[in-house]
mmCIF file of C-alpha atoms in Angstrom:
data_model
loop_
_atom_site.group_PDB
_atom_site.id
_atom_site.type_symbol
_atom_site.label_atom_id
_atom_site.label_comp_id
_atom_site.label_asym_id
_atom_site.label_seq_id
_atom_site.Cartn_x
_atom_site.Cartn_y
_atom_site.Cartn_z
ATOM 1 C CA UNK A 110 32.161 -14.617 -5.055
ATOM 2 C CA UNK A 111 31.598 -11.698 -2.883
ATOM 3 C CA UNK A 112 29.310 -11.580 0.039
ATOM 4 C CA UNK A 113 27.436 -8.339 0.979
ATOM 5 C CA UNK A 114 26.033 -7.644 4.180
ATOM 6 C CA UNK A 115 23.797 -4.554 4.965
ATOM 7 C CA UNK A 116 23.155 -3.048 8.365
ATOM 8 C CA UNK A 117 21.875 0.133 9.862
ATOM 9 C CA UNK A 118 18.205 -0.202 8.905
ATOM 10 C CA UNK A 119 15.403 0.585 11.696
ATOM 11 C CA UNK A 120 12.297 2.535 12.316
ATOM 12 C CA UNK A 121 12.490 6.175 12.368
ATOM 13 C CA UNK A 122 10.147 9.294 12.220
ATOM 14 C CA UNK A 123 9.875 11.526 9.265
ATOM 15 C CA UNK A 124 12.750 14.023 9.228
ATOM 16 C CA UNK A 125 15.120 11.774 10.996
ATOM 17 C CA UNK A 126 18.339 10.475 9.622
ATOM 18 C CA UNK A 127 19.828 7.033 9.264
ATOM 19 C CA UNK A 128 23.084 5.612 7.895
ATOM 20 C CA UNK A 129 23.217 1.992 6.354
ATOM 21 C CA UNK A 130 26.393 0.189 6.011
ATOM 22 C CA UNK A 131 27.267 -2.622 3.405
ATOM 23 C CA UNK A 132 30.372 -4.594 4.103
ATOM 24 C CA UNK A 133 31.808 -6.795 1.445
ATOM 25 C CA UNK A 134 34.107 -9.583 1.784
ATOM 26 C CA UNK A 135 35.271 -12.655 -0.027
ATOM 27 C CA UNK A 136 37.084 -11.300 -2.794
ATOM 28 C CA UNK A 137 38.961 -8.146 -3.798
ATOM 29 C CA UNK A 138 36.939 -4.959 -3.557
ATOM 30 C CA UNK A 139 39.135 -3.308 -6.209
ATOM 31 C CA UNK A 140 37.520 -2.302 -9.255
ATOM 32 C CA UNK A 141 34.050 -2.812 -8.104
ATOM 33 C CA UNK A 142 31.207 -0.071 -8.222
ATOM 34 C CA UNK A 143 28.782 -0.085 -5.656
ATOM 35 C CA UNK A 144 24.972 0.953 -5.669
ATOM 36 C CA UNK A 145 22.026 1.015 -3.312
ATOM 37 C CA UNK A 146 18.510 -0.050 -4.491
ATOM 38 C CA UNK A 147 15.274 -0.270 -2.471
ATOM 39 C CA UNK A 148 12.205 -2.257 -2.942
ATOM 40 C CA UNK A 149 8.587 -2.116 -1.599
ATOM 41 C CA UNK A 150 6.224 -5.105 -1.602
ATOM 42 C CA UNK A 151 4.899 -5.890 -5.210
ATOM 43 C CA UNK A 152 7.355 -3.435 -6.918
ATOM 44 C CA UNK A 153 10.569 -3.802 -8.581
ATOM 45 C CA UNK A 154 14.085 -3.087 -7.105
ATOM 46 C CA UNK A 155 14.687 0.550 -7.920
ATOM 47 C CA UNK A 156 18.006 2.297 -8.064
ATOM 48 C CA UNK A 157 18.871 4.820 -5.195
ATOM 49 C CA UNK A 158 22.534 5.834 -5.479
ATOM 50 C CA UNK A 159 25.795 4.582 -7.097
ATOM 51 C CA UNK A 160 29.309 5.153 -6.597
ATOM 52 C CA UNK A 161 32.451 4.357 -8.696
ATOM 53 C CA UNK A 162 35.351 2.186 -7.275
ATOM 54 C CA UNK A 163 37.546 5.250 -6.494
ATOM 55 C CA UNK A 164 34.584 7.322 -4.993
ATOM 56 C CA UNK A 165 35.002 10.244 -7.501
ATOM 57 C CA UNK A 166 31.614 9.505 -9.415
ATOM 58 C CA UNK A 167 28.232 9.239 -7.725
ATOM 59 C CA UNK A 168 24.794 9.302 -9.062
ATOM 60 C CA UNK A 169 21.345 9.568 -7.273
ATOM 61 C CA UNK A 170 17.774 9.000 -8.274
ATOM 62 C CA UNK A 171 15.868 12.168 -8.383
ATOM 63 C CA UNK A 172 13.631 11.101 -5.467
ATOM 64 C CA UNK A 173 16.814 11.045 -3.121
ATOM 65 C CA UNK A 174 19.016 13.569 -4.450
ATOM 66 C CA UNK A 175 19.833 16.348 -1.923
ATOM 67 C CA UNK A 176 18.884 14.120 0.925
ATOM 68 C CA UNK A 177 21.190 10.857 0.435
ATOM 69 C CA UNK A 178 24.672 10.680 0.343
ATOM 70 C CA UNK A 179 26.638 7.497 -0.768
ATOM 71 C CA UNK A 180 30.027 7.016 0.134
ATOM 72 C CA UNK A 181 32.762 4.334 0.555
ATOM 73 C CA UNK A 182 35.747 3.220 2.482
ATOM 74 C CA UNK A 183 37.835 1.014 0.388
ATOM 75 C CA UNK A 184 40.228 0.261 3.172
ATOM 76 C CA UNK A 185 37.295 -1.275 5.138
ATOM 77 C CA UNK A 186 35.515 -2.882 1.995
ATOM 78 C CA UNK A 187 32.428 -0.697 3.095
ATOM 79 C CA UNK A 188 30.060 1.360 1.407
ATOM 80 C CA UNK A 189 27.549 3.686 3.090
ATOM 81 C CA UNK A 190 24.232 5.605 2.629
ATOM 82 C CA UNK A 191 23.597 8.506 4.699
ATOM 83 C CA UNK A 192 19.826 9.223 4.556
ATOM 84 C CA UNK A 193 18.778 12.647 5.948
ATOM 85 C CA UNK A 194 15.113 14.227 5.976
ATOM 86 C CA UNK A 195 13.719 10.775 5.752
ATOM 87 C CA UNK A 196 10.091 10.595 4.434
ATOM 88 C CA UNK A 197 7.424 7.916 4.638
ATOM 89 C CA UNK A 198 7.943 7.201 0.928
ATOM 90 C CA UNK A 199 11.315 6.079 1.621
ATOM 91 C CA UNK A 200 10.024 3.158 3.568
ATOM 92 C CA UNK A 201 11.476 -0.096 1.811
ATOM 93 C CA UNK A 202 14.128 -2.701 2.026
ATOM 94 C CA UNK A 203 17.378 -1.334 1.102
ATOM 95 C CA UNK A 204 19.926 -3.385 -0.770
ATOM 96 C CA UNK A 205 23.515 -3.187 -1.676
ATOM 97 C CA UNK A 206 24.845 -4.564 -4.935
ATOM 98 C CA UNK A 207 28.089 -4.566 -6.889
ATOM 99 C CA UNK A 208 29.679 -5.153 -10.147
ATOM 100 C CA UNK A 209 32.852 -4.913 -11.642
ATOM 101 C CA UNK A 210 33.546 -1.560 -13.528
ATOM 102 C CA UNK A 211 30.979 1.347 -13.810
ATOM 103 C CA UNK A 212 27.641 1.402 -12.073
ATOM 104 C CA UNK A 213 24.297 1.245 -13.699
ATOM 105 C CA UNK A 214 20.855 2.155 -12.492
ATOM 106 C CA UNK A 215 19.520 -1.230 -14.126
ATOM 107 C CA UNK A 216 19.408 -3.774 -11.211
ATOM 108 C CA UNK A 217 20.150 -6.623 -13.790
ATOM 109 C CA UNK A 218 23.386 -5.368 -14.318
ATOM 110 C CA UNK A 219 24.695 -6.322 -10.760
ATOM 111 C CA UNK A 220 26.404 -9.582 -9.902
ATOM 112 C CA UNK A 221 26.287 -9.757 -5.978
ATOM 113 C CA UNK A 222 23.593 -8.483 -3.769
ATOM 114 C CA UNK A 223 23.051 -8.204 0.048
ATOM 115 C CA UNK A 224 20.207 -9.764 1.968
ATOM 116 C CA UNK A 225 18.495 -6.328 2.502
ATOM 117 C CA UNK A 226 17.768 -4.185 5.527
ATOM 118 C CA UNK A 227 14.121 -2.673 6.337
ATOM 119 C CA UNK A 228 13.891 1.051 6.686
ATOM 120 C CA UNK A 229 10.715 2.055 7.879
ATOM 121 C CA UNK A 230 9.756 5.841 8.163
ATOM 122 C CA UNK A 231 6.566 6.679 10.134
ATOM 123 C CA UNK A 232 4.953 9.999 9.313
#
């Protein structure tokens, strides 16, 4: 089993920045791709960004490309999501997720999930 705990969410104004963190524990982090998803009430969980185990490969949804950056520190078993130029439409609960091997944009591919952290952007 692997446990994921997100932190860093909050209430900000449009144009501000936030950095989310996701700390993993419970088993080895080695070989696991990580991803961030977000969800608003009544909607499906949408892919935001993914990163390979070594960090060399990243992928972003079109809606956040150029504004968000995913990174990871394997020594700390932690993945980050730096969010800049936030917009009201970025308001959602943000979840980190992990799976062994490569990342996918399909949430059903992931084995472990955090509890989520709320990000609210006021316009």
